Coordinates of C-alpha atoms and ligand atoms in Angstrom, one line a residue:
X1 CA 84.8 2.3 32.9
X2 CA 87.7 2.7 30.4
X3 CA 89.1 -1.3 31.7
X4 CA 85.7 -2.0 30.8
X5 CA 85.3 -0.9 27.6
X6 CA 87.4 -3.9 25.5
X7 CA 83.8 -6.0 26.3
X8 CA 81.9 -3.3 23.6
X9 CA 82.4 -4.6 20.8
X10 CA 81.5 -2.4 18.1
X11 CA 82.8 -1.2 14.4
X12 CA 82.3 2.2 14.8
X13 CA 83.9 5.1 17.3
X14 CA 83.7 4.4 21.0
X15 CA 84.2 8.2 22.8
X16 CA 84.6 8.6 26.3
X17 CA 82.0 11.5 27.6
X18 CA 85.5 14.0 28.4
X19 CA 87.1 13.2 25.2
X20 CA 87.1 16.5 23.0
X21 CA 85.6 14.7 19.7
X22 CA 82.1 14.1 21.6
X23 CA 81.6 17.9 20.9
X24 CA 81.6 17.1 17.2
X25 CA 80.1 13.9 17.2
X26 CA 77.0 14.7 19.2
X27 CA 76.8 18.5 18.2
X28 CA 73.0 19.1 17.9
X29 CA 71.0 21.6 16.0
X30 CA 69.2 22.8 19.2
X31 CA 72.1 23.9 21.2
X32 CA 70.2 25.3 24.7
X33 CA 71.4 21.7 26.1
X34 CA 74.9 20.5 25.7
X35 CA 75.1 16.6 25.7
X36 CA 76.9 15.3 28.4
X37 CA 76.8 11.5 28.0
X38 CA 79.1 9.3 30.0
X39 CA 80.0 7.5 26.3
X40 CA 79.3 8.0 23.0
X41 CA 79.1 5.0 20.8
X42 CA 79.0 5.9 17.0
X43 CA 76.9 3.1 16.0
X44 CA 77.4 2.1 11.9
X45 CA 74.4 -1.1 12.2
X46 CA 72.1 -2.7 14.2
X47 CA 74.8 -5.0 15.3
X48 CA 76.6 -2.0 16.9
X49 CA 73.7 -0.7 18.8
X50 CA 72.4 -4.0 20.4
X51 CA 76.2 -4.0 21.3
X52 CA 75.9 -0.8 23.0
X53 CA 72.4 -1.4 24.8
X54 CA 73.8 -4.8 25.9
X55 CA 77.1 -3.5 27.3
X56 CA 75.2 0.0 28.9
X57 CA 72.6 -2.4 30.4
X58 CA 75.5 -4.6 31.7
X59 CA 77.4 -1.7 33.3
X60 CA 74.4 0.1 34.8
X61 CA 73.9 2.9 32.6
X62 CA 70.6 4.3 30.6
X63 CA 70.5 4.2 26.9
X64 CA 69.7 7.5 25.1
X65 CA 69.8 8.2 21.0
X66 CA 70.2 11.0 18.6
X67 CA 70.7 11.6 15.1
X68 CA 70.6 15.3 14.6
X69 CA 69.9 17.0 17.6
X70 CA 67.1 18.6 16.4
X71 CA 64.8 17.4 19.2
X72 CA 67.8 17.6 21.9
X73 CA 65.5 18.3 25.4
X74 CA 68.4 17.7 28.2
X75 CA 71.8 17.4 28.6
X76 CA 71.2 14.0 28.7
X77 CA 73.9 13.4 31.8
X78 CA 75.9 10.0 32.3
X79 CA 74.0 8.1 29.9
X80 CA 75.6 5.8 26.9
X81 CA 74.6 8.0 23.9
X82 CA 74.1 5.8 20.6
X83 CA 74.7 8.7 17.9
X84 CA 73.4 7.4 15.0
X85 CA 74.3 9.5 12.3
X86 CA 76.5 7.2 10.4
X87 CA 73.3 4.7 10.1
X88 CA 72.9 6.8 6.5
X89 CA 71.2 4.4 3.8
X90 CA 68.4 5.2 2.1
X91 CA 66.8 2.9 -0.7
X92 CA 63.7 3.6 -2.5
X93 CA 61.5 1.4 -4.2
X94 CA 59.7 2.9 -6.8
X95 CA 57.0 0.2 -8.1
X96 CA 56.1 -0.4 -4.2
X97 CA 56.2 3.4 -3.6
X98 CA 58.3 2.5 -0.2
X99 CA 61.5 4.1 1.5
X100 CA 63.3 2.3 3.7
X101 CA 66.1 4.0 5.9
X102 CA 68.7 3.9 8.9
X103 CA 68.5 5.5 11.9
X104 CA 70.5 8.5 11.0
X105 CA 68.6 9.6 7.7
X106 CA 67.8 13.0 7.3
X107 CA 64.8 14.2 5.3
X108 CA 66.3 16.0 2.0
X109 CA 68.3 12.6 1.8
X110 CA 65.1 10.8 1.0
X111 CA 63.3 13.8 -1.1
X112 CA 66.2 13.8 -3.2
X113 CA 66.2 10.0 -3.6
X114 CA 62.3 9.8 -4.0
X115 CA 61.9 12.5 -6.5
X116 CA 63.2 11.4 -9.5
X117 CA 60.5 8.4 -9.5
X118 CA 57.6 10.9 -9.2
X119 CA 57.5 10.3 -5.3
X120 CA 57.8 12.7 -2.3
X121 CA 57.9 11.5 1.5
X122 CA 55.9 13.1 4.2
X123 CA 58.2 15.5 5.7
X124 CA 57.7 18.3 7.8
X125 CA 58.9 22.2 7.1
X126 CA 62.9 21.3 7.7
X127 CA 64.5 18.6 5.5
X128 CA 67.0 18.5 7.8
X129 CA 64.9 17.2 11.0
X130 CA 65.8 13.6 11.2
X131 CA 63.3 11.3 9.8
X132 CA 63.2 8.5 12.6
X133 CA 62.9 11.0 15.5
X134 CA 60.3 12.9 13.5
X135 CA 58.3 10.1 12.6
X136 CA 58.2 8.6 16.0
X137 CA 56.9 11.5 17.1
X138 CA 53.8 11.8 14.2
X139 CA 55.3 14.0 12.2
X140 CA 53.3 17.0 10.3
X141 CA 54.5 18.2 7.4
X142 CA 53.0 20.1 4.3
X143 CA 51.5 17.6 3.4
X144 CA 49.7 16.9 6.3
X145 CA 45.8 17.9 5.4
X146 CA 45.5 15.1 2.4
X147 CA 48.1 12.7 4.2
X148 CA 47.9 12.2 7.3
X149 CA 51.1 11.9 9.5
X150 CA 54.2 10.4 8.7
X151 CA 53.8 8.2 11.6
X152 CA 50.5 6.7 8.9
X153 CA 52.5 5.7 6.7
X154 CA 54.9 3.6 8.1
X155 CA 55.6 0.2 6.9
X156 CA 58.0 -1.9 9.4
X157 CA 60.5 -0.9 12.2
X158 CA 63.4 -2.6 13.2
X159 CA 64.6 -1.6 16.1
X160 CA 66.4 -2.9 19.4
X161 CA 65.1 -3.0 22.6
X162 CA 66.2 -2.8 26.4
X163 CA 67.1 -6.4 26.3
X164 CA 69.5 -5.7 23.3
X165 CA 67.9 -8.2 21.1
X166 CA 67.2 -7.0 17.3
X167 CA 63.8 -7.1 16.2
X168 CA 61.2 -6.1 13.3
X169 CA 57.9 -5.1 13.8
X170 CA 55.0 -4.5 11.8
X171 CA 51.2 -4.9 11.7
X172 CA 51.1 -8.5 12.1
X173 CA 54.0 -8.6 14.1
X174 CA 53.7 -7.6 17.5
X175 CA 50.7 -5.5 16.9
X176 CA 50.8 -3.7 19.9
X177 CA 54.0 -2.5 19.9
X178 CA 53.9 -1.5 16.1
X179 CA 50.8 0.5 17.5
X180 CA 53.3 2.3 20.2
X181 CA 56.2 3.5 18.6
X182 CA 54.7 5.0 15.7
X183 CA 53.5 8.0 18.0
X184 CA 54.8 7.0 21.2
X185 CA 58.4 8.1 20.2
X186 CA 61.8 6.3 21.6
X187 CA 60.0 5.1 24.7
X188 CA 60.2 1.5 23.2
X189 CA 63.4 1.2 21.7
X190 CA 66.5 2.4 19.6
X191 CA 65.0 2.0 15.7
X192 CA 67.9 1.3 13.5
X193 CA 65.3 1.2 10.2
X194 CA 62.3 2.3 9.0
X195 CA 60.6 1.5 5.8
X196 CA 57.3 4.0 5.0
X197 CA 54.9 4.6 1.9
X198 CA 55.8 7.2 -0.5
X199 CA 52.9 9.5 -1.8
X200 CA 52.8 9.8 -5.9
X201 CA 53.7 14.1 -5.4
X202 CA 55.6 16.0 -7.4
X203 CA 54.8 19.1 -7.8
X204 CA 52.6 21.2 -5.6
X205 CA 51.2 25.1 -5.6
X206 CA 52.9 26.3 -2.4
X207 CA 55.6 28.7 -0.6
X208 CA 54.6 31.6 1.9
X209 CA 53.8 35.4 2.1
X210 CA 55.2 37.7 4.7
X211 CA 52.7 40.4 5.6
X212 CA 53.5 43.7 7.8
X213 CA 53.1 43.1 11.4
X214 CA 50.8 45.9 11.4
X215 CA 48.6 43.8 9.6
X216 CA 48.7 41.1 12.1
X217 CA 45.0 41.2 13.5
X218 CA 43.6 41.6 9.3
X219 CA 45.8 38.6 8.5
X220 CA 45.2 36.6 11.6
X221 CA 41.1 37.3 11.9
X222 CA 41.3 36.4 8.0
X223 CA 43.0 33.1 8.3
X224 CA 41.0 31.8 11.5
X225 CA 37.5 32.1 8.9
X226 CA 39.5 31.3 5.9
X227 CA 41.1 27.9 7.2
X228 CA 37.4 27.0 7.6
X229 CA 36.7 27.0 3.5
X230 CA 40.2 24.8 2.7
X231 CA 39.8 21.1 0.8
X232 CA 42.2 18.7 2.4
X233 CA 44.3 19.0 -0.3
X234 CA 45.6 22.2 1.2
X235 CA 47.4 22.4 4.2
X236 CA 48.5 26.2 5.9
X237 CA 49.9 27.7 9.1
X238 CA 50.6 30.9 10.2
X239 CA 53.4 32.4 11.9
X240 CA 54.3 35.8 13.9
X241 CA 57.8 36.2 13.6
X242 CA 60.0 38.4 15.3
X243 CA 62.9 38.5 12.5
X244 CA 66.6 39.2 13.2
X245 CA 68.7 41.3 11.0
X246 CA 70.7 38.4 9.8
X247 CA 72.2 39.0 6.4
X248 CA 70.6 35.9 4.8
X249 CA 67.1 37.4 4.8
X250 CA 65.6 38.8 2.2
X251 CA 66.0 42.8 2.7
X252 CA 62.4 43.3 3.8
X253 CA 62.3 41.0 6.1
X254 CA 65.4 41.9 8.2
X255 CA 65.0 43.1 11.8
X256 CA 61.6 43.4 11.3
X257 CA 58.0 41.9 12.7
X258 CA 56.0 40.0 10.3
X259 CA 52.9 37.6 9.6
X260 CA 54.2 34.5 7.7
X261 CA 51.6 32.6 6.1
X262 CA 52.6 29.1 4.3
X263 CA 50.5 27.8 1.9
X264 CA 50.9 24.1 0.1
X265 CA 48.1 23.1 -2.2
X266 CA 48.3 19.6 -4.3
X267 CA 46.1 20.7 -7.1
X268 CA 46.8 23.4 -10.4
X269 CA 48.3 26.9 -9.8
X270 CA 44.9 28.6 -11.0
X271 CA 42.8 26.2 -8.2
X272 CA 45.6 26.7 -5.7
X273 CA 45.6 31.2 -7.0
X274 CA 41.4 30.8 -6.0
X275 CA 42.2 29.1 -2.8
X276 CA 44.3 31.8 -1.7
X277 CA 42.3 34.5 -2.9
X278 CA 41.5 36.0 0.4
X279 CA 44.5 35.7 2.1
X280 CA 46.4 37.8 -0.5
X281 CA 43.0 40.3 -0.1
X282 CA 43.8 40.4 3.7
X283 CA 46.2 42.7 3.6
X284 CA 49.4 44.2 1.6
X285 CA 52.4 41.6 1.4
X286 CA 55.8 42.3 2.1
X287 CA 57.1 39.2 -0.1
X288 CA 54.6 37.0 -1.7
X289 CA 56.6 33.4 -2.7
X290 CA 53.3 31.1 -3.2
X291 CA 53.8 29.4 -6.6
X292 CA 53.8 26.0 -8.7
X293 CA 57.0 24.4 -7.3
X294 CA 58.4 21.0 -7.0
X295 CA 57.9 19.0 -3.6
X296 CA 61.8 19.3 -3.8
X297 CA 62.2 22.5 -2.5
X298 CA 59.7 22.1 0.2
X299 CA 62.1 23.8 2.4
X300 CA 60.4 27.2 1.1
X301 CA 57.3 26.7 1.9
X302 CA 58.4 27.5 5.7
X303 CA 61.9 28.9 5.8
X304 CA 62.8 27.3 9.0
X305 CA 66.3 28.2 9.9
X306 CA 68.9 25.9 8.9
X307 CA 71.9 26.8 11.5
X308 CA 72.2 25.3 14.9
X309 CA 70.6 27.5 17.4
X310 CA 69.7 27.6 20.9
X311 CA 65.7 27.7 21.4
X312 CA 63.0 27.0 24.1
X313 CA 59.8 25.5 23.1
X314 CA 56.5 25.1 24.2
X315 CA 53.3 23.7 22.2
X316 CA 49.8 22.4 22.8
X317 CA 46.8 22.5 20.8
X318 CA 43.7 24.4 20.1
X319 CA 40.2 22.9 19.7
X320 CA 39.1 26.1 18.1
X321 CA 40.0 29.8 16.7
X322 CA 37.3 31.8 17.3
X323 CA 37.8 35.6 17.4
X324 CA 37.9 36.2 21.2
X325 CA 41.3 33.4 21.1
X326 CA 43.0 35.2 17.9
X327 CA 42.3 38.3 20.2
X328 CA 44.1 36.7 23.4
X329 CA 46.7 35.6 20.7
X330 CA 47.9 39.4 19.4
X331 CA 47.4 40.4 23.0
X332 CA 50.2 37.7 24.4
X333 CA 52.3 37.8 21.1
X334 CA 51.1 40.3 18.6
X335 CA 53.0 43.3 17.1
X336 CA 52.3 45.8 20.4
X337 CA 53.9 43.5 22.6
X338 CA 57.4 43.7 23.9
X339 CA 58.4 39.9 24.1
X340 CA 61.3 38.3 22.9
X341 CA 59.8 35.3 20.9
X342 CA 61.2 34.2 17.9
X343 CA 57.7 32.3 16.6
X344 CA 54.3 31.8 17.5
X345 CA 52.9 29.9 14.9
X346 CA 49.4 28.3 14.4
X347 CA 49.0 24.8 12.2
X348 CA 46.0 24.1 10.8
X349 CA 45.1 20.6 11.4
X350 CA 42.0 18.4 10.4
X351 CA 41.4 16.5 7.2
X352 CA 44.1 13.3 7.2
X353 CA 45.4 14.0 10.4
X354 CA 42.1 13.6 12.2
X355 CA 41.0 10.5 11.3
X356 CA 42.8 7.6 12.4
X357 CA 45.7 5.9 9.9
X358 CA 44.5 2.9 8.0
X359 CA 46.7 0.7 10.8
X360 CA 45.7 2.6 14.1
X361 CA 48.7 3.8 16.0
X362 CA 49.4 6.5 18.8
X363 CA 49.6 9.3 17.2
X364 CA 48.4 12.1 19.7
X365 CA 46.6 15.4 19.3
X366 CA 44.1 14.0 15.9
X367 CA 41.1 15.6 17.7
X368 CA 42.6 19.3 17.7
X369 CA 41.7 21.7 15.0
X370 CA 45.1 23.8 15.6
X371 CA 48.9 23.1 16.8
X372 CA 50.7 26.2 18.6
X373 CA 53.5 26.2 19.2
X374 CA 55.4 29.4 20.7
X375 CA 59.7 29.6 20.4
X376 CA 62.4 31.7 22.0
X377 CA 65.5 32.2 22.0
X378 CA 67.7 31.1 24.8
X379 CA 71.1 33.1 24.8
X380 CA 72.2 34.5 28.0
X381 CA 69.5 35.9 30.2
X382 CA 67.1 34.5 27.9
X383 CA 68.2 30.7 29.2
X384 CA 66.7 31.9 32.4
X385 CA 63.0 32.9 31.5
X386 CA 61.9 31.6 28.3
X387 CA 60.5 28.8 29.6
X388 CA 57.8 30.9 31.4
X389 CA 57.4 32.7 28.6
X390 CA 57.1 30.7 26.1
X391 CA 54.3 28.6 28.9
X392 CA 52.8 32.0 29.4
X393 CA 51.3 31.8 25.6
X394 CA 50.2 28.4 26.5
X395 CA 48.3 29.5 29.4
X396 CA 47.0 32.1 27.7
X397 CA 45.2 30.6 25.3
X398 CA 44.0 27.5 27.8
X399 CA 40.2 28.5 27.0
X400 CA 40.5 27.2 23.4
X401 CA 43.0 24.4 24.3
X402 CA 42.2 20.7 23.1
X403 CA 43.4 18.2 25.2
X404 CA 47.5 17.4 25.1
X405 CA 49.6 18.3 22.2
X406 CA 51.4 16.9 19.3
X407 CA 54.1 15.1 20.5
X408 CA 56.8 16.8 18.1
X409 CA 56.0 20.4 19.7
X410 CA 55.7 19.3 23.2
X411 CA 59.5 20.9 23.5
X412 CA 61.3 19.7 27.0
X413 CA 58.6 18.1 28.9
X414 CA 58.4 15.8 31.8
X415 CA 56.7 12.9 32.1
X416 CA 54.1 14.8 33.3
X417 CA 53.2 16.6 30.5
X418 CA 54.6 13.6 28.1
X419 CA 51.8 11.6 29.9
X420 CA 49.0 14.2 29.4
X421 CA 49.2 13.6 25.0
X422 CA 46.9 10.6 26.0
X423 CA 43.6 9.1 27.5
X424 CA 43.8 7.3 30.4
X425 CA 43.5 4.2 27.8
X426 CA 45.7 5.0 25.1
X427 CA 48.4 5.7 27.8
X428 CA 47.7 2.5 30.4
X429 CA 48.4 0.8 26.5
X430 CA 52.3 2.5 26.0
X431 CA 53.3 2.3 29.5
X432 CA 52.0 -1.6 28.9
X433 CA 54.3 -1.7 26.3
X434 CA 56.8 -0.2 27.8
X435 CA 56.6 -2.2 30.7
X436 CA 57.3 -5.4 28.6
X437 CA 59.8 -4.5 26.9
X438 CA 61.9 -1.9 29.2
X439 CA 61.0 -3.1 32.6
X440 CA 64.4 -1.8 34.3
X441 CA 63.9 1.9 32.4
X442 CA 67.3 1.4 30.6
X443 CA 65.8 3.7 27.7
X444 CA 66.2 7.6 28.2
X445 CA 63.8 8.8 25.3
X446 CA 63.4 12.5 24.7
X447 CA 60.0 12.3 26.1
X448 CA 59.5 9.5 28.5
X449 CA 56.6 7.9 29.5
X450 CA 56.2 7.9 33.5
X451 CA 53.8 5.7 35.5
Ligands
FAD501 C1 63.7 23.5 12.7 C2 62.7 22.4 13.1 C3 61.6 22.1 12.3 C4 60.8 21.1 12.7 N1 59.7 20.9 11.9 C5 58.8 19.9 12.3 C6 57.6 19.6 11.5 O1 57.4 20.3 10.4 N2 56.8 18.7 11.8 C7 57.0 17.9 12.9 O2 56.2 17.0 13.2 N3 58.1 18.1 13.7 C8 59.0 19.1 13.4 N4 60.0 19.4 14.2 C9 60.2 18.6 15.5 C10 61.0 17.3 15.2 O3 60.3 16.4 14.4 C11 61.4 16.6 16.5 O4 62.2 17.5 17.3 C12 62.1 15.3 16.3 O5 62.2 14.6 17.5 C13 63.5 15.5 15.7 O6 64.1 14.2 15.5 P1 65.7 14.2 15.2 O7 66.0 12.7 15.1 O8 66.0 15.1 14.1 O9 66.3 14.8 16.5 P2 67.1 14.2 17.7 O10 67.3 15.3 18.7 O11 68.3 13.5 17.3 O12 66.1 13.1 18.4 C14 65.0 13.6 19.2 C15 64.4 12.4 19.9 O13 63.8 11.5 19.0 C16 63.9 10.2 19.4 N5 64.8 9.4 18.5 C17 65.6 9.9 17.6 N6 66.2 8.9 16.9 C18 65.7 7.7 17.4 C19 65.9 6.4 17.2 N7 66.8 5.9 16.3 N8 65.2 5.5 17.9 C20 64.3 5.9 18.9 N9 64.1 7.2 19.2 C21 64.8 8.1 18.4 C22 64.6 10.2 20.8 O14 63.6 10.3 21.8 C23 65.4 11.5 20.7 O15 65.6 12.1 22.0 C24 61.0 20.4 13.9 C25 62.0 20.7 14.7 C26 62.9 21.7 14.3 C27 64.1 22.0 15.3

């Protein structure tokens, strides 16, 4: 390969897969999978990646992409890896209430660059998920209830495809394909830009409140009726956590089981203190952090963890919540039960998200009520069964289940699984699509689409 390399013509690094700086260059936020690419080309432009898909497709290899790692599902094995963390601009434009930014963009780049004209983006509970992966995938954030998904809001794409021939793409432009990436993920394509709608937010009455895990039925059985009351302007989950006693968490919370419930309402504190009224009645709180702050630090509102860690996931989602399933929930997950998750948590969906964006895309799982979503930890032993554990909440709560899941909590999945997010029509339309445009299967997306 190395005699071969002198034809890849690109400005930035070219790493062999055994050289010692692909550990650093590819280093992902989900570390249960450790990249092993064949080459690593640190693309700086659109130029560089059409450069790489051209020379990968010339040499026999399969194309994969990633920016932070956050969505890492395989080792990704022999492949040229386009790493496209140096593709960093961002520019917003404040009269048309539009972002547009490269590939490698994380989200607190573009809340902190939309904020001081009034605007805030439609990210998801960690602003530092990479927004093209994210996006591709729908993309739920706080937001979601009176938004819709990010995946709604987007503008154009330019991306390249198998063929390495740059291209932009939006709703009169090749209709069908704007229709499948936004929702279909990195089955069609490396994007090297997207440009999206900003919403007019600034502020919002949000954060979250950590109850007891004692209370864990009260809070649950609460928030399954509760969720039922909510305007669209408010958008909630709740989580079980099974805390470690890491020195960055607040005392109470260290070591210990708890109920996390995140709030974000777009309306006054007093409408948003009304809203909430029950919850807080539900039980005593351990830490209650709902109040008026800016969309800035949305990062509260959730307090994902921000290190690099190795996790197993496995989502689907729920039609429903009625007692009988919050029941099966504690009896799989709750407080009593010795199992070494990290997170179930429960979205609530509906509003925005279930109705289809203004141009119709493939956004999957609209019809569900609920996103679950169950994580683990996959250190040592760990590595060996969280997978059946994390599928054994999944199974558990198959009674209630809507069909597929949202795309972004799908966690490793083959094609199998990948294919089930859609109807038969929706997915005869993406493997169309990708049939066009990838007919040799050069891509390796996260989640691939299989006939
Ligand atoms: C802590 C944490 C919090 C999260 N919170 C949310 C949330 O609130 N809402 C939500 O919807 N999701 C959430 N997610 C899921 C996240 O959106 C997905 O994992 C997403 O794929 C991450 O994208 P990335 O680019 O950061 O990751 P990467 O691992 O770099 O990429 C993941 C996949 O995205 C695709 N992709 C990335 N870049 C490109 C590109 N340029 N062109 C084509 N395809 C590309 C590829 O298939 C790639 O394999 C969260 C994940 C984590 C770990």
């Amino acid at each position: 390969m190395t005699a071969s390399l002198h034809t890849l013509r690109v400005v930035g690094p070219v790493l062999d897969g055994a050289d010692p700086r692909v550990t650093d260059e590819v280093a992902a936020f989900n570390t249960t999978h450790t990249p092993r690419p064949a080459l690593v080309v640190g693309a700086t432009s659109a130029e560089d990646v059409a450069a790489a898909v051209r020379w990968a497709a010339e040499h026999g290899f399969r194309v994969a992409v990633q920016s932070t790692g956050h969505g890492l599902s395989s080792d990704l094995a022999g492949t040229v890896l386009v790493s496209t963390r140096r593709m960093s601009a961002v520019a917003v434009d404040p009269a048309a209430r539009t972002a547009r930014v490269g590939a490698g963009v994380r989200w607190r780049e573009v809340i902190d660059a939309a904020a001081p004209f009034g605007l805030a983006s439609l990210s998801g509970s960690s602003s530092g998920v990479g927004v093209v992966g994210y996006t591709l995938g729908g993309g739920l954030g706080p937001l979601a209830r009176r938004h819709g998904f990010a995946a709604d809001h987007v503008r154009s794409v330019q991306l390249v495809t198998a063929d390495g021939a740059i291209r932009r793409v939006d709703a009169d432009g090749d209709p069908d394909l704007f229709w499948a990436l936004r929702g279909g993920s990195g089955n069609f394509g490396i994007v090297t830009e997207l440009e999206f709608d900003l919403v007019p937010v600034t502020t919002l009455y949000g954060g979250g409140i950590f109850f007891p895990g004692e209370a864990a039925a009260d809070v649950l059985h609460a928030y399954r009726t509760w969720v039922g009351t909510l305007p669209e302007e408010t958008t909630t989950s709740v989580a079980l956590l099974r805390l470690p006693p890491l020195p960055e968490l607040p005392e109470p919370l260290r070591g210990r089981f708890v109920v996390h419930l995140r709030f974000a309402h777009l309306g006054p504190a007093d409408e948003g203190a009304a809203l909430l009224a029950p919850m807080r009645a539900a039980a005593p709180a351990v830490l209650d952090l709902v109040a008026d702050m800016p969309y800035a630090a949305v990062d509260s509102i959730h307090m994902d963890p921000t290190d690099p860690m190795p996790t197993w996931e496995r989502g689907t989602t729920l039609r429903e919540l009625p007692a009988a399933a919050v029941d099966e929930l504690l009896a799989v997950a709750g407080p009593d039960v010795a199992v070494p998750l990290i997170m179930v948590e429960l979205r609530h969906l509906g509003g925005a998200v279930g109705r289809p964006a203004a141009v119709p895309n493939a956004v999957a799982g609209r019809d569900a009520a609920f996103s679950l979503l169950a994580l683990g930890p996959t250190a040592g032993p760990l590595a060996e069964t969280m997978p059946a554990i994390t599928q054994s909440v999944v199974d558990r709560m198959a009674p209630w289940a809507a069909r597929g899941a949202l795309l972004n909590f799908l966690g490793s999945a083959g094609p199998e699984r990948v294919g089930r997010l859609w109807d038969d029509a929706d997915r005869a339309r993406l493997l169309a699509v990708r049939d066009r445009l990838d007919p040799d299967r050069r891509l390796a997306p996260g989640h691939a689409l299989v006939r």
